[in-house]
Amino acid sequence: MKRWDCCILAAVLFGCVGEADNRRAALPDGAETMSLLGDTLYPPPLGAEVAADREARLAEARAAYDAAPAAADAIIWLGRRTAYLGQYRDAIRIFSEGIAQHPEEPRLYRHRGHRYLSVREFDQAIRDLERAVELTVGQPDQVEPDGLPNAR
């Protein structure tokens, strides 16, 4: 990559990162974010069968959350299942509410950081992912349950 290419890329990245609130305010209905190139990004389309399965799993997660709204696992799965339907900003809100209840739970920061990446809010993603790392120092690695298993 040439020097001027790097400068252009840096200008695009830094120009977009600091203006998350402005980008959010300008979104049309149904859009989740803007790309770094200014394109409106919508949740990926889902086939009817996939959407029905994910809606059913979201209903299960919501029932578990309703039964135990303070349980970190219930909050995490409600946020994850919400995000699997492309509702990234709703998932961020759910994870944020969970963090307010469980400020030392690294998984909440990890998942919210992931969703901040989805909506191209990199500063917030970095902050959350770094906090998740801080909270896991000295803990053994754990395999996270796969919410969308596939053939791989």
JSON list of C-alpha atoms in Angstrom, two decimals:
[
{"chain": "A", "resi": 1, "resn": "MET", "atom": "CA", "xyz": [0.00, 0.00, 0.00]},
{"chain": "A", "resi": 2, "resn": "LYS", "atom": "CA", "xyz": [1.36, 3.41, -0.93]},
{"chain": "A", "resi": 3, "resn": "ARG", "atom": "CA", "xyz": [1.79, 6.14, 1.66]},
{"chain": "A", "resi": 4, "resn": "TRP", "atom": "CA", "xyz": [-1.10, 8.24, 0.30]},
{"chain": "A", "resi": 5, "resn": "ASP", "atom": "CA", "xyz": [-3.38, 5.15, 0.35]},
{"chain": "A", "resi": 6, "resn": "CYS", "atom": "CA", "xyz": [-2.65, 4.78, 4.06]},
{"chain": "A", "resi": 7, "resn": "CYS", "atom": "CA", "xyz": [-3.43, 8.45, 4.62]},
{"chain": "A", "resi": 8, "resn": "ILE", "atom": "CA", "xyz": [-6.76, 8.17, 2.83]},
{"chain": "A", "resi": 9, "resn": "LEU", "atom": "CA", "xyz": [-7.66, 5.04, 4.78]},
{"chain": "A", "resi": 10, "resn": "ALA", "atom": "CA", "xyz": [-6.73, 6.71, 8.07]},
{"chain": "A", "resi": 11, "resn": "ALA", "atom": "CA", "xyz": [-8.81, 9.78, 7.20]},
{"chain": "A", "resi": 12, "resn": "VAL", "atom": "CA", "xyz": [-11.82, 7.62, 6.38]},
{"chain": "A", "resi": 13, "resn": "LEU", "atom": "CA", "xyz": [-11.46, 5.56, 9.53]},
{"chain": "A", "resi": 14, "resn": "PHE", "atom": "CA", "xyz": [-10.87, 8.46, 11.89]},
{"chain": "A", "resi": 15, "resn": "GLY", "atom": "CA", "xyz": [-13.53, 10.58, 10.23]},
{"chain": "A", "resi": 16, "resn": "CYS", "atom": "CA", "xyz": [-16.16, 7.87, 10.66]},
{"chain": "A", "resi": 17, "resn": "VAL", "atom": "CA", "xyz": [-15.17, 6.61, 14.08]},
{"chain": "A", "resi": 18, "resn": "GLY", "atom": "CA", "xyz": [-15.70, 9.92, 15.86]},
{"chain": "A", "resi": 19, "resn": "GLU", "atom": "CA", "xyz": [-19.09, 10.57, 14.31]},
{"chain": "A", "resi": 20, "resn": "ALA", "atom": "CA", "xyz": [-21.09, 7.54, 15.45]},
{"chain": "A", "resi": 21, "resn": "ASP", "atom": "CA", "xyz": [-23.87, 9.67, 16.91]},
{"chain": "A", "resi": 22, "resn": "ASN", "atom": "CA", "xyz": [-24.23, 11.71, 13.72]},
{"chain": "A", "resi": 23, "resn": "ARG", "atom": "CA", "xyz": [-24.34, 8.55, 11.57]},
{"chain": "A", "resi": 24, "resn": "ARG", "atom": "CA", "xyz": [-26.96, 6.99, 13.83]},
{"chain": "A", "resi": 25, "resn": "ALA", "atom": "CA", "xyz": [-29.21, 10.06, 13.71]},
{"chain": "A", "resi": 26, "resn": "ALA", "atom": "CA", "xyz": [-29.18, 10.06, 9.90]},
{"chain": "A", "resi": 27, "resn": "LEU", "atom": "CA", "xyz": [-30.19, 6.42, 9.46]},
{"chain": "A", "resi": 28, "resn": "PRO", "atom": "CA", "xyz": [-33.34, 5.53, 7.53]},
{"chain": "A", "resi": 29, "resn": "ASP", "atom": "CA", "xyz": [-35.86, 3.17, 9.12]},
{"chain": "A", "resi": 30, "resn": "GLY", "atom": "CA", "xyz": [-34.60, -0.38, 9.36]},
{"chain": "A", "resi": 31, "resn": "ALA", "atom": "CA", "xyz": [-30.93, 0.52, 8.88]},
{"chain": "A", "resi": 32, "resn": "GLU", "atom": "CA", "xyz": [-28.45, -0.42, 11.58]},
{"chain": "A", "resi": 33, "resn": "THR", "atom": "CA", "xyz": [-25.46, 1.71, 10.58]},
{"chain": "A", "resi": 34, "resn": "MET", "atom": "CA", "xyz": [-23.42, 3.28, 7.81]},
{"chain": "A", "resi": 35, "resn": "SER", "atom": "CA", "xyz": [-20.39, 1.64, 6.26]},
{"chain": "A", "resi": 36, "resn": "LEU", "atom": "CA", "xyz": [-17.02, 3.36, 6.36]},
{"chain": "A", "resi": 37, "resn": "LEU", "atom": "CA", "xyz": [-17.66, 4.36, 2.76]},
{"chain": "A", "resi": 38, "resn": "GLY", "atom": "CA", "xyz": [-21.02, 5.94, 3.62]},
{"chain": "A", "resi": 39, "resn": "ASP", "atom": "CA", "xyz": [-23.32, 3.16, 2.43]},
{"chain": "A", "resi": 40, "resn": "THR", "atom": "CA", "xyz": [-26.43, 2.47, 4.49]},
{"chain": "A", "resi": 41, "resn": "LEU", "atom": "CA", "xyz": [-26.22, -1.00, 6.06]},
{"chain": "A", "resi": 42, "resn": "TYR", "atom": "CA", "xyz": [-29.29, -3.07, 6.84]},
{"chain": "A", "resi": 43, "resn": "PRO", "atom": "CA", "xyz": [-29.48, -6.41, 8.65]},
{"chain": "A", "resi": 44, "resn": "PRO", "atom": "CA", "xyz": [-28.82, -9.33, 6.30]},
{"chain": "A", "resi": 45, "resn": "PRO", "atom": "CA", "xyz": [-31.96, -10.84, 4.80]},
{"chain": "A", "resi": 46, "resn": "LEU", "atom": "CA", "xyz": [-33.00, -14.18, 6.27]},
{"chain": "A", "resi": 47, "resn": "GLY", "atom": "CA", "xyz": [-34.94, -16.92, 4.58]},
{"chain": "A", "resi": 48, "resn": "ALA", "atom": "CA", "xyz": [-38.36, -17.67, 6.05]},
{"chain": "A", "resi": 49, "resn": "GLU", "atom": "CA", "xyz": [-37.24, -20.92, 7.69]},
{"chain": "A", "resi": 50, "resn": "VAL", "atom": "CA", "xyz": [-34.12, -19.38, 9.21]},
{"chain": "A", "resi": 51, "resn": "ALA", "atom": "CA", "xyz": [-36.05, -16.33, 10.43]},
{"chain": "A", "resi": 52, "resn": "ALA", "atom": "CA", "xyz": [-38.72, -18.54, 12.02]},
{"chain": "A", "resi": 53, "resn": "ASP", "atom": "CA", "xyz": [-36.07, -20.62, 13.79]},
{"chain": "A", "resi": 54, "resn": "ARG", "atom": "CA", "xyz": [-34.26, -17.54, 15.08]},
{"chain": "A", "resi": 55, "resn": "GLU", "atom": "CA", "xyz": [-37.54, -15.94, 16.21]},
{"chain": "A", "resi": 56, "resn": "ALA", "atom": "CA", "xyz": [-38.41, -19.13, 18.12]},
{"chain": "A", "resi": 57, "resn": "ARG", "atom": "CA", "xyz": [-35.00, -19.15, 19.79]},
{"chain": "A", "resi": 58, "resn": "LEU", "atom": "CA", "xyz": [-35.40, -15.47, 20.65]},
{"chain": "A", "resi": 59, "resn": "ALA", "atom": "CA", "xyz": [-38.77, -16.26, 22.25]},
{"chain": "A", "resi": 60, "resn": "GLU", "atom": "CA", "xyz": [-37.08, -18.97, 24.35]},
{"chain": "A", "resi": 61, "resn": "ALA", "atom": "CA", "xyz": [-34.35, -16.53, 25.38]},
{"chain": "A", "resi": 62, "resn": "ARG", "atom": "CA", "xyz": [-36.94, -13.89, 26.26]},
{"chain": "A", "resi": 63, "resn": "ALA", "atom": "CA", "xyz": [-38.85, -16.43, 28.39]},
{"chain": "A", "resi": 64, "resn": "ALA", "atom": "CA", "xyz": [-35.63, -17.36, 30.23]},
{"chain": "A", "resi": 65, "resn": "TYR", "atom": "CA", "xyz": [-34.88, -13.67, 30.75]},
{"chain": "A", "resi": 66, "resn": "ASP", "atom": "CA", "xyz": [-38.42, -12.97, 31.99]},
{"chain": "A", "resi": 67, "resn": "ALA", "atom": "CA", "xyz": [-38.02, -15.81, 34.48]},
{"chain": "A", "resi": 68, "resn": "ALA", "atom": "CA", "xyz": [-34.66, -14.52, 35.76]},
{"chain": "A", "resi": 69, "resn": "PRO", "atom": "CA", "xyz": [-34.02, -10.95, 34.53]},
{"chain": "A", "resi": 70, "resn": "ALA", "atom": "CA", "xyz": [-30.98, -10.47, 36.74]},
{"chain": "A", "resi": 71, "resn": "ALA", "atom": "CA", "xyz": [-29.20, -13.62, 35.54]},
{"chain": "A", "resi": 72, "resn": "ALA", "atom": "CA", "xyz": [-26.16, -12.77, 33.43]},
{"chain": "A", "resi": 73, "resn": "ASP", "atom": "CA", "xyz": [-26.64, -15.86, 31.23]},
{"chain": "A", "resi": 74, "resn": "ALA", "atom": "CA", "xyz": [-30.25, -14.89, 30.49]},
{"chain": "A", "resi": 75, "resn": "ILE", "atom": "CA", "xyz": [-29.20, -11.35, 29.57]},
{"chain": "A", "resi": 76, "resn": "ILE", "atom": "CA", "xyz": [-26.39, -12.62, 27.34]},
{"chain": "A", "resi": 77, "resn": "TRP", "atom": "CA", "xyz": [-28.62, -15.04, 25.45]},
{"chain": "A", "resi": 78, "resn": "LEU", "atom": "CA", "xyz": [-31.37, -12.46, 25.02]},
{"chain": "A", "resi": 79, "resn": "GLY", "atom": "CA", "xyz": [-28.79, -10.08, 23.52]},
{"chain": "A", "resi": 80, "resn": "ARG", "atom": "CA", "xyz": [-27.23, -12.74, 21.34]},
{"chain": "A", "resi": 81, "resn": "ARG", "atom": "CA", "xyz": [-30.55, -14.00, 20.01]},
{"chain": "A", "resi": 82, "resn": "THR", "atom": "CA", "xyz": [-31.62, -10.42, 19.32]},
{"chain": "A", "resi": 83, "resn": "ALA", "atom": "CA", "xyz": [-28.42, -9.78, 17.36]},
{"chain": "A", "resi": 84, "resn": "TYR", "atom": "CA", "xyz": [-28.86, -12.99, 15.34]},
{"chain": "A", "resi": 85, "resn": "LEU", "atom": "CA", "xyz": [-31.97, -11.38, 13.87]},
{"chain": "A", "resi": 86, "resn": "GLY", "atom": "CA", "xyz": [-29.92, -8.36, 12.78]},
{"chain": "A", "resi": 87, "resn": "GLN", "atom": "CA", "xyz": [-31.20, -6.12, 15.58]},
{"chain": "A", "resi": 88, "resn": "TYR", "atom": "CA", "xyz": [-27.72, -5.02, 16.59]},
{"chain": "A", "resi": 89, "resn": "ARG", "atom": "CA", "xyz": [-28.62, -1.76, 18.31]},
{"chain": "A", "resi": 90, "resn": "ASP", "atom": "CA", "xyz": [-31.27, -3.53, 20.41]},
{"chain": "A", "resi": 91, "resn": "ALA", "atom": "CA", "xyz": [-28.65, -6.10, 21.36]},
{"chain": "A", "resi": 92, "resn": "ILE", "atom": "CA", "xyz": [-26.24, -3.32, 22.38]},
{"chain": "A", "resi": 93, "resn": "ARG", "atom": "CA", "xyz": [-28.97, -1.88, 24.60]},
{"chain": "A", "resi": 94, "resn": "ILE", "atom": "CA", "xyz": [-29.59, -5.29, 26.20]},
{"chain": "A", "resi": 95, "resn": "PHE", "atom": "CA", "xyz": [-25.88, -5.84, 26.85]},
{"chain": "A", "resi": 96, "resn": "SER", "atom": "CA", "xyz": [-25.58, -2.29, 28.26]},
{"chain": "A", "resi": 97, "resn": "GLU", "atom": "CA", "xyz": [-28.42, -2.96, 30.69]},
{"chain": "A", "resi": 98, "resn": "GLY", "atom": "CA", "xyz": [-26.66, -6.19, 31.66]},
{"chain": "A", "resi": 99, "resn": "ILE", "atom": "CA", "xyz": [-23.40, -4.35, 32.26]},
{"chain": "A", "resi": 100, "resn": "ALA", "atom": "CA", "xyz": [-25.23, -1.94, 34.58]},
{"chain": "A", "resi": 101, "resn": "GLN", "atom": "CA", "xyz": [-26.29, -4.97, 36.64]},
{"chain": "A", "resi": 102, "resn": "HIS", "atom": "CA", "xyz": [-23.06, -6.99, 36.27]},
{"chain": "A", "resi": 103, "resn": "PRO", "atom": "CA", "xyz": [-20.18, -4.54, 35.73]},
{"chain": "A", "resi": 104, "resn": "GLU", "atom": "CA", "xyz": [-17.58, -7.27, 36.34]},
{"chain": "A", "resi": 105, "resn": "GLU", "atom": "CA", "xyz": [-19.00, -9.78, 33.82]},
{"chain": "A", "resi": 106, "resn": "PRO", "atom": "CA", "xyz": [-16.52, -9.94, 30.92]},
{"chain": "A", "resi": 107, "resn": "ARG", "atom": "CA", "xyz": [-18.88, -11.79, 28.57]},
{"chain": "A", "resi": 108, "resn": "LEU", "atom": "CA", "xyz": [-21.25, -8.82, 28.49]},
{"chain": "A", "resi": 109, "resn": "TYR", "atom": "CA", "xyz": [-18.44, -6.52, 27.37]},
{"chain": "A", "resi": 110, "resn": "ARG", "atom": "CA", "xyz": [-17.25, -9.08, 24.83]},
{"chain": "A", "resi": 111, "resn": "HIS", "atom": "CA", "xyz": [-20.67, -9.41, 23.26]},
{"chain": "A", "resi": 112, "resn": "ARG", "atom": "CA", "xyz": [-21.40, -5.69, 23.31]},
{"chain": "A", "resi": 113, "resn": "GLY", "atom": "CA", "xyz": [-17.98, -5.07, 21.78]},
{"chain": "A", "resi": 114, "resn": "HIS", "atom": "CA", "xyz": [-18.81, -7.52, 19.01]},
{"chain": "A", "resi": 115, "resn": "ARG", "atom": "CA", "xyz": [-22.05, -5.69, 18.28]},
{"chain": "A", "resi": 116, "resn": "TYR", "atom": "CA", "xyz": [-20.30, -2.33, 18.29]},
{"chain": "A", "resi": 117, "resn": "LEU", "atom": "CA", "xyz": [-18.12, -3.79, 15.54]},
{"chain": "A", "resi": 118, "resn": "SER", "atom": "CA", "xyz": [-21.28, -4.78, 13.66]},
{"chain": "A", "resi": 119, "resn": "VAL", "atom": "CA", "xyz": [-22.49, -1.17, 13.70]},
{"chain": "A", "resi": 120, "resn": "ARG", "atom": "CA", "xyz": [-19.03, 0.24, 12.91]},
{"chain": "A", "resi": 121, "resn": "GLU", "atom": "CA", "xyz": [-18.56, 2.01, 16.26]},
{"chain": "A", "resi": 122, "resn": "PHE", "atom": "CA", "xyz": [-14.94, 1.03, 16.65]},
{"chain": "A", "resi": 123, "resn": "ASP", "atom": "CA", "xyz": [-13.96, 3.23, 19.61]},
{"chain": "A", "resi": 124, "resn": "GLN", "atom": "CA", "xyz": [-16.72, 1.70, 21.72]},
{"chain": "A", "resi": 125, "resn": "ALA", "atom": "CA", "xyz": [-15.84, -1.79, 20.49]},
{"chain": "A", "resi": 126, "resn": "ILE", "atom": "CA", "xyz": [-12.19, -1.36, 21.42]},
{"chain": "A", "resi": 127, "resn": "ARG", "atom": "CA", "xyz": [-13.13, -0.03, 24.85]},
{"chain": "A", "resi": 128, "resn": "ASP", "atom": "CA", "xyz": [-15.46, -2.97, 25.55]},
{"chain": "A", "resi": 129, "resn": "LEU", "atom": "CA", "xyz": [-13.15, -5.64, 24.21]},
{"chain": "A", "resi": 130, "resn": "GLU", "atom": "CA", "xyz": [-10.22, -4.27, 26.19]},
{"chain": "A", "resi": 131, "resn": "ARG", "atom": "CA", "xyz": [-12.40, -4.25, 29.33]},
{"chain": "A", "resi": 132, "resn": "ALA", "atom": "CA", "xyz": [-13.37, -7.88, 28.67]},
{"chain": "A", "resi": 133, "resn": "VAL", "atom": "CA", "xyz": [-9.68, -8.78, 28.46]},
{"chain": "A", "resi": 134, "resn": "GLU", "atom": "CA", "xyz": [-8.94, -6.95, 31.73]},
{"chain": "A", "resi": 135, "resn": "LEU", "atom": "CA", "xyz": [-11.73, -8.86, 33.48]},
{"chain": "A", "resi": 136, "resn": "THR", "atom": "CA", "xyz": [-10.46, -12.25, 32.26]},
{"chain": "A", "resi": 137, "resn": "VAL", "atom": "CA", "xyz": [-6.81, -11.90, 33.25]},
{"chain": "A", "resi": 138, "resn": "GLY", "atom": "CA", "xyz": [-5.83, -14.95, 35.26]},
{"chain": "A", "resi": 139, "resn": "GLN", "atom": "CA", "xyz": [-8.97, -16.89, 34.41]},
{"chain": "A", "resi": 140, "resn": "PRO", "atom": "CA", "xyz": [-8.83, -20.14, 32.43]},
{"chain": "A", "resi": 141, "resn": "ASP", "atom": "CA", "xyz": [-9.95, -20.04, 28.82]},
{"chain": "A", "resi": 142, "resn": "GLN", "atom": "CA", "xyz": [-13.50, -21.24, 28.24]},
{"chain": "A", "resi": 143, "resn": "VAL", "atom": "CA", "xyz": [-15.16, -22.31, 25.04]},
{"chain": "A", "resi": 144, "resn": "GLU", "atom": "CA", "xyz": [-18.20, -20.18, 24.43]},
{"chain": "A", "resi": 145, "resn": "PRO", "atom": "CA", "xyz": [-21.39, -22.02, 23.40]},
{"chain": "A", "resi": 146, "resn": "ASP", "atom": "CA", "xyz": [-22.13, -21.53, 19.72]},
{"chain": "A", "resi": 147, "resn": "GLY", "atom": "CA", "xyz": [-25.42, -19.70, 19.23]},
{"chain": "A", "resi": 148, "resn": "LEU", "atom": "CA", "xyz": [-25.62, -20.45, 15.50]},
{"chain": "A", "resi": 149, "resn": "PRO", "atom": "CA", "xyz": [-24.05, -23.88, 14.96]},
{"chain": "A", "resi": 150, "resn": "ASN", "atom": "CA", "xyz": [-23.20, -24.76, 11.37]},
{"chain": "A", "resi": 151, "resn": "ALA", "atom": "CA", "xyz": [-21.49, -27.49, 9.40]},
{"chain": "A", "resi": 152, "resn": "ARG", "atom": "CA", "xyz": [-18.04, -26.07, 10.15]}
]
